[in-house]
mmCIF file of C-alpha atoms and ligand atoms in Angstrom:
data_model
loop_
_atom_site.group_PDB
_atom_site.id
_atom_site.type_symbol
_atom_site.label_atom_id
_atom_site.label_comp_id
_atom_site.label_asym_id
_atom_site.label_seq_id
_atom_site.Cartn_x
_atom_site.Cartn_y
_atom_site.Cartn_z
ATOM 1 C CA MET A 1 92.337 140.266 199.244
ATOM 2 C CA ASN A 2 88.637 139.930 200.059
ATOM 3 C CA ILE A 3 87.618 142.819 202.275
ATOM 4 C CA LEU A 4 84.015 141.569 202.287
ATOM 5 C CA GLU A 5 82.572 138.054 202.156
ATOM 6 C CA VAL A 6 78.852 137.331 202.114
ATOM 7 C CA LYS A 7 77.875 133.699 202.636
ATOM 8 C CA ASP A 8 74.379 132.313 202.098
ATOM 9 C CA LEU A 9 72.765 135.479 203.386
ATOM 10 C CA THR A 10 69.012 135.209 203.928
ATOM 11 C CA LYS A 11 66.593 137.713 205.412
ATOM 12 C CA THR A 12 62.917 137.073 206.053
ATOM 13 C CA TYR A 13 60.747 139.865 207.431
ATOM 14 C CA GLY A 14 57.635 138.917 209.415
ATOM 15 C CA THR A 15 56.164 135.452 209.908
ATOM 16 C CA GLY A 16 53.404 133.242 208.579
ATOM 17 C CA GLU A 17 51.187 134.675 205.865
ATOM 18 C CA THR A 18 52.849 138.074 205.928
ATOM 19 C CA ALA A 19 56.409 136.733 205.732
ATOM 20 C CA VAL A 20 58.555 138.344 203.029
ATOM 21 C CA GLN A 21 61.793 136.746 201.911
ATOM 22 C CA ALA A 22 63.789 139.872 201.068
ATOM 23 C CA LEU A 23 67.104 138.025 200.527
ATOM 24 C CA ASP A 24 67.403 134.422 199.440
ATOM 25 C CA HIS A 25 70.773 132.715 200.047
ATOM 26 C CA VAL A 26 72.986 135.440 198.600
ATOM 27 C CA SER A 27 76.749 134.832 198.398
ATOM 28 C CA PHE A 28 79.543 136.964 196.919
ATOM 29 C CA SER A 29 82.830 138.585 197.877
ATOM 30 C CA ILE A 30 84.460 141.920 197.152
ATOM 31 C CA ASN A 31 88.140 142.776 196.736
ATOM 32 C CA LYS A 32 89.730 145.550 198.740
ATOM 33 C CA GLY A 33 89.652 148.830 196.823
ATOM 34 C CA ASP A 34 86.868 147.888 194.415
ATOM 35 C CA PHE A 35 84.012 150.206 193.471
ATOM 36 C CA VAL A 36 80.874 148.050 193.197
ATOM 37 C CA CYS A 37 77.367 149.182 192.264
ATOM 38 C CA ILE A 38 74.279 147.240 193.282
ATOM 39 C CA ILE A 39 71.299 147.697 190.965
ATOM 40 C CA GLY A 40 67.845 146.165 190.667
ATOM 41 C CA PRO A 41 64.142 146.967 190.665
ATOM 42 C CA SER A 42 62.392 148.529 193.626
ATOM 43 C CA GLY A 43 61.650 145.927 196.316
ATOM 44 C CA SER A 44 64.315 143.498 195.055
ATOM 45 C CA GLY A 45 66.259 143.511 198.353
ATOM 46 C CA LYS A 46 69.039 146.091 197.746
ATOM 47 C CA SER A 47 68.500 148.132 200.911
ATOM 48 C CA THR A 48 68.096 144.983 202.978
ATOM 49 C CA LEU A 49 71.435 143.749 201.629
ATOM 50 C CA LEU A 50 73.186 147.053 202.345
ATOM 51 C CA HIS A 51 71.784 147.161 205.886
ATOM 52 C CA LEU A 52 73.073 143.650 206.506
ATOM 53 C CA LEU A 53 76.510 144.547 205.103
ATOM 54 C CA GLY A 54 76.490 147.592 207.359
ATOM 55 C CA GLY A 55 75.642 145.741 210.544
ATOM 56 C CA VAL A 56 72.482 147.779 211.131
ATOM 57 C CA ASP A 57 70.156 144.762 211.043
ATOM 58 C CA ARG A 58 70.597 141.009 211.666
ATOM 59 C CA PRO A 59 70.197 138.298 209.008
ATOM 60 C CA THR A 60 67.792 135.381 209.374
ATOM 61 C CA SER A 61 70.732 133.146 208.408
ATOM 62 C CA GLY A 62 74.109 133.400 206.727
ATOM 63 C CA LYS A 63 77.295 135.346 207.377
ATOM 64 C CA VAL A 64 78.895 138.708 206.633
ATOM 65 C CA LEU A 65 82.674 138.897 207.057
ATOM 66 C CA ILE A 66 84.330 142.301 206.907
ATOM 67 C CA ASP A 67 88.111 142.266 206.929
ATOM 68 C CA GLN A 68 87.847 138.671 208.287
ATOM 69 C CA THR A 69 85.512 139.588 211.170
ATOM 70 C CA ASP A 70 82.227 137.669 211.253
ATOM 71 C CA ILE A 71 80.171 140.721 212.223
ATOM 72 C CA TYR A 72 77.045 138.850 213.375
ATOM 73 C CA ASP A 73 79.179 136.833 215.794
ATOM 74 C CA LEU A 74 79.701 140.074 217.703
ATOM 75 C CA ASN A 75 77.367 141.142 220.497
ATOM 76 C CA GLU A 76 75.424 144.436 220.158
ATOM 77 C CA THR A 77 78.067 146.556 221.898
ATOM 78 C CA GLN A 78 80.943 145.040 219.934
ATOM 79 C CA LEU A 79 78.991 145.399 216.700
ATOM 80 C CA ALA A 80 78.230 149.080 217.375
ATOM 81 C CA ILE A 81 81.944 149.766 217.905
ATOM 82 C CA PHE A 82 82.946 147.714 214.848
ATOM 83 C CA ARG A 83 80.400 149.597 212.739
ATOM 84 C CA ARG A 84 81.659 153.023 213.786
ATOM 85 C CA ARG A 85 85.287 152.083 213.067
ATOM 86 C CA GLN A 86 85.081 149.853 210.019
ATOM 87 C CA ILE A 87 81.905 150.735 208.112
ATOM 88 C CA GLY A 88 81.111 154.119 206.592
ATOM 89 C CA LEU A 89 77.415 154.539 205.815
ATOM 90 C CA ILE A 90 75.974 157.156 203.462
ATOM 91 C CA TYR A 91 72.218 157.597 203.040
ATOM 92 C CA GLN A 92 69.984 159.332 200.504
ATOM 93 C CA PHE A 93 68.735 161.809 203.133
ATOM 94 C CA TYR A 94 72.138 162.363 204.815
ATOM 95 C CA ASN A 95 70.982 161.433 208.381
ATOM 96 C CA LEU A 96 72.948 164.269 209.970
ATOM 97 C CA ILE A 97 72.221 165.348 213.535
ATOM 98 C CA PRO A 98 70.477 168.741 213.214
ATOM 99 C CA ILE A 99 71.706 170.217 216.530
ATOM 100 C CA LEU A 100 75.378 169.386 215.892
ATOM 101 C CA THR A 101 77.722 171.490 213.748
ATOM 102 C CA VAL A 102 79.399 170.169 210.603
ATOM 103 C CA LYS A 103 82.599 169.512 212.562
ATOM 104 C CA GLU A 104 80.729 167.686 215.351
ATOM 105 C CA ASN A 105 78.712 165.619 212.849
ATOM 106 C CA ILE A 106 81.888 164.507 211.044
ATOM 107 C CA GLN A 107 83.740 163.693 214.266
ATOM 108 C CA LEU A 108 80.763 161.975 215.931
ATOM 109 C CA PRO A 109 81.808 158.334 215.283
ATOM 110 C CA MET A 110 85.170 159.036 216.961
ATOM 111 C CA LEU A 111 83.660 160.982 219.872
ATOM 112 C CA LEU A 112 81.168 158.192 220.634
ATOM 113 C CA ASP A 113 84.055 155.781 221.110
ATOM 114 C CA GLU A 114 86.186 158.321 222.966
ATOM 115 C CA GLN A 115 88.764 157.936 220.231
ATOM 116 C CA LYS A 116 91.160 160.768 219.520
ATOM 117 C CA VAL A 117 90.379 162.566 216.268
ATOM 118 C CA ASP A 118 93.378 162.715 213.962
ATOM 119 C CA GLU A 119 93.335 166.467 213.291
ATOM 120 C CA LYS A 120 95.560 166.133 210.221
ATOM 121 C CA GLN A 121 93.214 163.593 208.686
ATOM 122 C CA PHE A 122 90.164 165.684 209.635
ATOM 123 C CA LYS A 123 91.725 168.716 207.923
ATOM 124 C CA LYS A 124 92.612 166.723 204.823
ATOM 125 C CA ILE A 125 89.126 165.222 204.490
ATOM 126 C CA THR A 126 87.292 168.514 205.029
ATOM 127 C CA GLU A 127 89.574 170.271 202.531
ATOM 128 C CA ILE A 128 88.923 167.641 199.863
ATOM 129 C CA LEU A 129 85.189 167.874 200.582
ATOM 130 C CA GLY A 130 85.301 171.684 200.348
ATOM 131 C CA LEU A 131 83.871 172.146 203.832
ATOM 132 C CA THR A 132 86.576 174.196 205.578
ATOM 133 C CA SER A 133 84.460 177.361 205.657
ATOM 134 C CA ARG A 134 81.393 175.476 206.919
ATOM 135 C CA LEU A 135 82.742 173.637 209.973
ATOM 136 C CA HIS A 136 80.740 175.654 212.509
ATOM 137 C CA HIS A 137 77.479 175.706 210.543
ATOM 138 C CA LEU A 138 74.485 173.515 211.301
ATOM 139 C CA PRO A 139 73.199 171.052 208.651
ATOM 140 C CA ASN A 140 70.102 173.156 207.842
ATOM 141 C CA GLN A 141 72.395 176.049 206.895
ATOM 142 C CA LEU A 142 73.874 173.968 204.063
ATOM 143 C CA SER A 143 72.727 173.012 200.596
ATOM 144 C CA GLY A 144 71.836 169.363 199.879
ATOM 145 C CA GLY A 145 75.151 168.736 198.132
ATOM 146 C CA GLN A 146 77.042 170.171 201.099
ATOM 147 C CA GLN A 147 75.048 168.058 203.559
ATOM 148 C CA GLN A 148 75.913 164.949 201.575
ATOM 149 C CA ARG A 149 79.593 165.972 201.658
ATOM 150 C CA VAL A 150 79.333 166.205 205.464
ATOM 151 C CA SER A 151 77.894 162.686 205.590
ATOM 152 C CA ILE A 152 80.802 161.466 203.419
ATOM 153 C CA GLY A 153 83.186 163.110 205.889
ATOM 154 C CA ARG A 154 81.473 161.360 208.790
ATOM 155 C CA ALA A 155 81.689 158.039 206.935
ATOM 156 C CA LEU A 156 85.415 158.522 206.228
ATOM 157 C CA ILE A 157 86.704 159.935 209.504
ATOM 158 C CA SER A 158 87.481 156.567 211.110
ATOM 159 C CA ASN A 159 89.183 155.301 207.935
ATOM 160 C CA PRO A 160 86.736 152.377 207.601
ATOM 161 C CA ALA A 161 87.337 149.078 205.788
ATOM 162 C CA ILE A 162 84.308 149.691 203.551
ATOM 163 C CA MET A 163 82.018 152.539 202.526
ATOM 164 C CA LEU A 164 78.355 151.738 201.841
ATOM 165 C CA ALA A 165 76.049 154.210 200.141
ATOM 166 C CA ASP A 166 72.288 153.774 199.616
ATOM 167 C CA GLU A 167 71.183 156.018 196.701
ATOM 168 C CA PRO A 168 73.636 158.760 197.757
ATOM 169 C CA THR A 169 72.563 161.035 194.902
ATOM 170 C CA GLY A 170 68.836 160.210 195.036
ATOM 171 C CA ASN A 171 67.968 163.602 196.506
ATOM 172 C CA LEU A 172 70.375 165.745 194.448
ATOM 173 C CA ASP A 173 70.246 167.506 191.076
ATOM 174 C CA SER A 174 72.513 166.221 188.311
ATOM 175 C CA LYS A 175 75.350 168.704 188.944
ATOM 176 C CA ASN A 176 75.511 167.889 192.674
ATOM 177 C CA SER A 177 75.126 164.162 191.934
ATOM 178 C CA GLU A 178 78.147 164.222 189.646
ATOM 179 C CA GLU A 179 80.159 166.076 192.264
ATOM 180 C CA ILE A 180 79.288 163.531 194.976
ATOM 181 C CA ILE A 181 80.149 160.574 192.725
ATOM 182 C CA GLU A 182 83.445 162.225 191.718
ATOM 183 C CA LEU A 183 84.309 162.646 195.422
ATOM 184 C CA LEU A 184 83.412 159.054 196.274
ATOM 185 C CA LYS A 185 85.465 157.827 193.286
ATOM 186 C CA MET A 186 88.380 160.018 194.366
ATOM 187 C CA PHE A 187 88.476 158.449 197.843
ATOM 188 C CA ASN A 188 88.059 155.025 196.207
ATOM 189 C CA LYS A 189 90.868 155.425 193.666
ATOM 190 C CA THR A 190 93.294 157.649 195.593
ATOM 191 C CA PHE A 191 92.976 156.053 199.028
ATOM 192 C CA ASN A 192 91.963 152.539 197.909
ATOM 193 C CA GLN A 193 88.745 152.910 199.913
ATOM 194 C CA THR A 194 86.363 150.041 199.052
ATOM 195 C CA LEU A 195 83.054 151.490 197.886
ATOM 196 C CA ILE A 196 79.639 149.827 197.488
ATOM 197 C CA VAL A 197 76.832 151.971 196.088
ATOM 198 C CA ILE A 198 73.149 151.209 195.522
ATOM 199 C CA THR A 199 71.908 153.264 192.609
ATOM 200 C CA HIS A 200 69.087 153.595 190.106
ATOM 201 C CA ASP A 201 71.268 155.800 187.938
ATOM 202 C CA GLU A 202 72.823 153.920 185.027
ATOM 203 C CA ARG A 203 75.400 156.692 184.488
ATOM 204 C CA ILE A 204 76.705 156.013 187.993
ATOM 205 C CA ALA A 205 76.617 152.217 187.657
ATOM 206 C CA LEU A 206 78.688 152.392 184.460
ATOM 207 C CA GLN A 207 81.498 154.124 186.377
ATOM 208 C CA ALA A 208 81.862 151.152 188.771
ATOM 209 C CA ASP A 209 84.432 148.340 188.498
ATOM 210 C CA ARG A 210 81.663 145.799 188.918
ATOM 211 C CA ILE A 211 77.857 145.731 188.824
ATOM 212 C CA ILE A 212 75.848 143.269 190.899
ATOM 213 C CA SER A 213 72.174 143.009 189.886
ATOM 214 C CA ILE A 214 69.585 141.861 192.422
ATOM 215 C CA GLU A 215 66.165 140.516 191.510
ATOM 216 C CA ASP A 216 63.669 138.986 193.884
ATOM 217 C CA GLY A 217 66.218 138.633 196.683
ATOM 218 C CA LYS A 218 68.783 136.837 194.502
ATOM 219 C CA ILE A 219 71.801 137.884 192.461
ATOM 220 C CA SER A 220 70.644 137.795 188.842
ATOM 221 C CA LYS A 221 73.836 139.135 187.246
ATOM 222 C CA ASP A 222 77.377 139.931 188.385
ATOM 223 C CA GLU A 223 79.509 141.749 185.817
ATOM 224 C CA VAL A 224 83.086 142.996 186.032
ATOM 225 C CA ILE A 225 83.243 146.252 184.046
ATOM 226 C CA ARG A 226 86.899 147.067 184.574
ATOM 227 C CA GLN A 227 89.788 145.342 186.348
HETATM 228 P P1 ADP B 301 64.949 147.617 197.558
HETATM 229 O O1 ADP B 301 65.955 148.350 198.383
HETATM 230 O O2 ADP B 301 65.547 146.840 196.438
HETATM 231 O O3 ADP B 301 63.826 148.492 197.096
HETATM 232 P P2 ADP B 301 64.187 146.377 200.079
HETATM 233 O O4 ADP B 301 65.390 145.688 200.596
HETATM 234 O O5 ADP B 301 63.838 147.690 200.678
HETATM 235 O O6 ADP B 301 64.285 146.496 198.486
HETATM 236 O O7 ADP B 301 62.917 145.425 200.246
HETATM 237 C C1 ADP B 301 62.921 144.045 199.847
HETATM 238 C C2 ADP B 301 61.583 143.407 200.241
HETATM 239 O O8 ADP B 301 61.482 143.344 201.657
HETATM 240 C C3 ADP B 301 60.370 144.188 199.775
HETATM 241 O O9 ADP B 301 59.362 143.259 199.434
HETATM 242 C C4 ADP B 301 59.973 144.982 201.001
HETATM 243 O O10 ADP B 301 58.593 145.255 200.991
HETATM 244 C C5 ADP B 301 60.356 144.051 202.128
HETATM 245 N N1 ADP B 301 60.755 144.783 203.366
HETATM 246 C C6 ADP B 301 61.761 145.649 203.487
HETATM 247 N N2 ADP B 301 61.877 146.102 204.755
HETATM 248 C C7 ADP B 301 60.881 145.469 205.446
HETATM 249 C C8 ADP B 301 60.459 145.501 206.808
HETATM 250 N N3 ADP B 301 61.094 146.241 207.733
HETATM 251 N N4 ADP B 301 59.388 144.746 207.150
HETATM 252 C C9 ADP B 301 58.753 143.973 206.247
HETATM 253 N N5 ADP B 301 59.098 143.895 204.937
HETATM 254 C C10 ADP B 301 60.158 144.639 204.545
HETATM 255 P P1 ADP B 302 72.938 175.346 196.058
HETATM 256 O O1 ADP B 302 73.414 176.342 195.049
HETATM 257 O O2 ADP B 302 73.887 174.198 196.233
HETATM 258 O O3 ADP B 302 71.506 174.939 195.932
HETATM 259 P P2 ADP B 302 72.047 177.151 198.136
HETATM 260 O O4 ADP B 302 71.558 178.137 197.163
HETATM 261 O O5 ADP B 302 71.090 176.405 199.008
HETATM 262 O O6 ADP B 302 73.051 176.087 197.477
HETATM 263 O O7 ADP B 302 73.089 177.855 199.089
HETATM 264 C C1 ADP B 302 74.126 178.667 198.603
HETATM 265 C C2 ADP B 302 75.095 178.908 199.740
HETATM 266 O O8 ADP B 302 74.443 179.556 200.842
HETATM 267 C C3 ADP B 302 75.654 177.617 200.261
HETATM 268 O O9 ADP B 302 77.070 177.771 200.372
HETATM 269 C C4 ADP B 302 75.020 177.410 201.621
HETATM 270 O O10 ADP B 302 75.966 176.903 202.533
HETATM 271 C C5 ADP B 302 74.625 178.819 202.047
HETATM 272 N N1 ADP B 302 73.361 178.757 202.773
HETATM 273 C C6 ADP B 302 72.175 178.283 202.314
HETATM 274 N N2 ADP B 302 71.220 178.405 203.258
HETATM 275 C C7 ADP B 302 71.808 178.938 204.366
HETATM 276 C C8 ADP B 302 71.385 179.275 205.684
HETATM 277 N N3 ADP B 302 70.118 179.070 206.082
HETATM 278 N N4 ADP B 302 72.291 179.789 206.530
HETATM 279 C C9 ADP B 302 73.566 179.953 206.137
HETATM 280 N N5 ADP B 302 74.055 179.659 204.918
HETATM 281 C C10 ADP B 302 73.194 179.160 204.038
#
């Protein structure tokens, strides 16, 4: 089943002489449960693509369907709710809220929608992430690797259709990077959580099921590594 379908996606920033075509009619689809890496040179359009998949920006034209929902057909309020429930986003610099505890940061997407937190699921996720003794700490009391684990927890808490990560290990040393990738792969393989990762790191890309290469706003290569 296709959990994600991208159709003719185009994004132009600015107008006139300063217009930049960051994405140029990109189309592809992704099967539920796949681990896909997106690679490509700096400025090729990777972050733009991930933002459009994540519903945090709007395309100039084209469609993004997540679990059959055409997300840019939704109005702002509907899209915000859809994003919190169905899309888990992980950033290079964690984007945690500094005045909230680890527990509050992880539960935030649920609290914003006044949804009940499934305490059993919360416990399971925080145990797997090794955060049980850190739940009442603030982000700045944690190491970088721990902060990234909190952001993974926040991305997973609503059991989203897809997880999107933009250079999730870009700010970590190699030991912490490996740990974060192992955790993401564990949720991908054990819980069939679809995972899309932008990375510069070839060692990470080679662990994916499929590698999509972007150049100049277009897909230049799309390789299945393992079935
Ligand atoms: P990558 O993630 O592959 O480095 P980006 O998606 O960030 O690439 O950028 C693709 C192109 O779009 C680049 O030429 C970049 O300068 C341009 N771009 C990205 N964001 C903006 C923006 N907000 N305004 C104008 N141009 C942008
Ligand atoms: P790492 O070995 O991953 O670089 P650190 O040396 O930064 O980690 O931290 C070691 C441990 O000390 C971690 O478990 C972290 O949670 C804790 N720690 C680091 N800084 C603080 C702080 N300001 N307050 C409380 N605990 C902290």
